[in-house]
Amino acid sequence: MKMRFILLTGGDAIYHIAKLRILMPSLQPPLFGVLLLFCSVGTVADVDQPTVSNDSVNVAVNSVQLGPSLRVIKDPDGTMTADRLLMHPTPEGVRGQIMTSFTFTDAAYWFVVPLDNPGKETLKRLLVLEPTWLDDVRVSLAEPDGTLRKYRGGDWLDFAQRSLPHQKINFELSLPPGRSRLLVRVQTQDPFVVGMTLWERSSFYRADGKERMYLGLVYGVLGAMLLYNLMLFVAVREKVYAAYVAYVFFFILMHATYNGLMFHHFWPHSPAWGNWAHSLVIYLFISAGLFFAINFLELHSRLLAIYRWARSMFWVCSASFIITAILGGYGLNITNTIIWVIIFSLYSLFLGTYSLIAGNRSARYFLPATAAGFLGSGITALSVSGLIPLHFFTYRAADIGMMIDAILLSIALADRLKIARSETEHARAELLASSRFHAQKLEEEVHQRTLELQEANATKDKFFSIIAHDLRGPIGGLALLYTDIVHSGKDFTDEILMLTRLTTSNTSNLLEQLLTWARSQRGEIDYNPEPIELGELLREMQELFSAQASAKGIQLGLNVEGKCWGYADRPMVQTVLRNLINNALKYTQHGGSITVSLSNKNECYLFRITDTGIGMDQALQKTLFRLGEKPQSLPGTQGEEGTGLGLILCSEFVHKNGGTIGAQSETGLGSTFWFTLPKANVHESHESRVAVENQRTLNILVADDTQINLETSGKMLRDLGHAVSFAHDGAEAVQLAGEKNFDFILMDIDMPNMNGIEAARHIRRTSGNSQIVAWSSYSRKELSSLTNDFQFDGYLDKTLNRDALISALIRK
């Protein structure tokens, strides 16, 4: 950005920026161009260049621009007077320009020029200053006879004080024959840009009439675009049309405000509000432009990160506007607003370019519209700074750029509506064809599903028939046995008692397996996958079955390849391992061996339970894991009996956790049962461990009416480094929670005096922020039906698991 240095009185070096150079031209919205065109308040083609004689201006012409003939003098502290300046026939200072700019400054500036009236009559001339936002303008006219006439104007004063009721600041001067000296003092908190023209009144009215026709064209074009898109918004109710309407409306409002039209027609007696309106309408225009860009470019769905930046920019801009208005007054507020003009204008260009690169069709209109404003604003800035010829089209290029911008965007919105309607028709036709296709496909699928359902029902009917047979046999046998004993009067022998015990035990086990399977089918068994260290789980299983293996003289071995973190539901995996290891023990002879191995296989972990037992033939293997087959079960090596349902449960639980299951066996050569589980995110599992190690000591209350549960949970929590208190029923839990603030409460459900649900509800009402976790053998579905509207903060199964407990504590 080119700067000019000017040596002023007192040796001050200041930036002399031609015609708002600080307002870098950019568009969408074209704010810099807008501010530049607000300075465009004269009709350039009708203004003559000054006739200079001995550094004076001939005022006999109809109109003359005073800028090139002015001497510009800086008054840093505002104490200089007209009398002091009149003491110097040729005051020191720099030559002015058609439009002279000092950007933002607290200083006052004096503009001095001799005026020659070569005739014999006093001439009436109208001194018109632009732009319209100059705050304090004081005019002194030193006549040839020494008379000093003073005038005052600017938008700090009531509109009625102007010589003519016109939006431009004006003073009617009487210029007697001879040489007068014109001294104009200007001070403003807005961008400091000054242009002066001396008019013969009728010439001014002619030029003003042409300008009003031009402004009518500008407002007419923009107003037509606004009304058209307002009707579209009413018709289609899409935000982008409302955003366009707001964008154009606030541009018109801002244009009218900075051209003085709003002051003239709407608040002529409120000059203070007139000043604040300048910065307010700029802020509203920035907001409307940002809102339009977000919706037009569909940033929320196409460029989410850019959308978040745009939204953040809006809030930061709003906050800075409010803060500077409250703390710094109008001067700081208008400076802040202009800075945001620069930031937002550059950001708008970036949005258009980035969206176009990203393949957004709408950017093909948005970027040219932005470029039109950018180019128009740049041409206006260059023309008023003297770098290119100054005439009507270069002076009004910013206005033209804005109209092109509005027209292009309106065309884009119309095209958007046309495309939307075309896509709607196309989608409707595709939907109709697709509906027909899917209706036919659905009919076929319904037919297929009906067949599958009938087959499934037949399979379940067959399964329950088999189960009924297996239940009826032992129960009927027991009934006959008891009837025979009762009628014969015989006593129960040891053999009959042993037979009775085995029969009832096997029948109970069958019923338990059947009920578990039924709960699984109804979805009453909770599925809560989490990272599990599988090697640790196998070691628990080894410890659980070590006594049983030792009693039978079987070596139970474990082979684990390092740390293996799986992602599964722990109780389900435990059920699968218990069934498979128990089966291996059942069918392995005294002195045999069982090896449980765990290995890493690409995307999963592989479990293998290999025994040296009796094995099985191919026919029996085909019935494994199949619901429709009779669940056969060979007697164990010591006469143990099974139900065959355990393997069906294993299959369902493994598949529930995303794994597969199978078996390999030969008669007399043992068996291998295997299944897989998916891997967990090792990093997350490690982070969980680290989180537990670094966690602060928590105050924890455990409420349970069973002493063994209190002891085991207390030991586990103390091992994790936490302080533990105990309650033996719900009432005691409520009492302790009222006396001490607990971070974490482990609450049993079925307790005397007061159950866990009522206790938790009471603690939640009275004791604040404690996290209350249900600790129960109920399923979550069952617990939900018991608690009604009350919600626990978590759930832990009654068989307390260390990893599950750690996960609950981490969430705390």
XYZ file of C-alpha atoms in Angstrom, residues 756-765 772 783-784 786-793:
21
model
C -30.727 -49.014 47.116
C -33.029 -47.160 44.727
C -34.742 -45.197 47.492
C -31.404 -44.558 49.194
C -29.867 -43.274 45.952
C -32.865 -41.050 45.275
C -32.640 -39.554 48.781
C -28.863 -38.993 48.512
C -29.248 -37.349 45.113
C -31.773 -34.889 46.565
C -23.952 -43.132 42.435
C -33.109 -52.393 36.827
C -34.605 -49.752 34.536
C -37.498 -50.971 38.901
C -36.090 -47.424 39.016
C -38.793 -45.791 36.853
C -37.647 -42.195 36.258
C -34.549 -42.372 38.467
C -31.213 -42.753 36.672
C -28.043 -44.097 38.256
C -24.735 -42.644 37.066
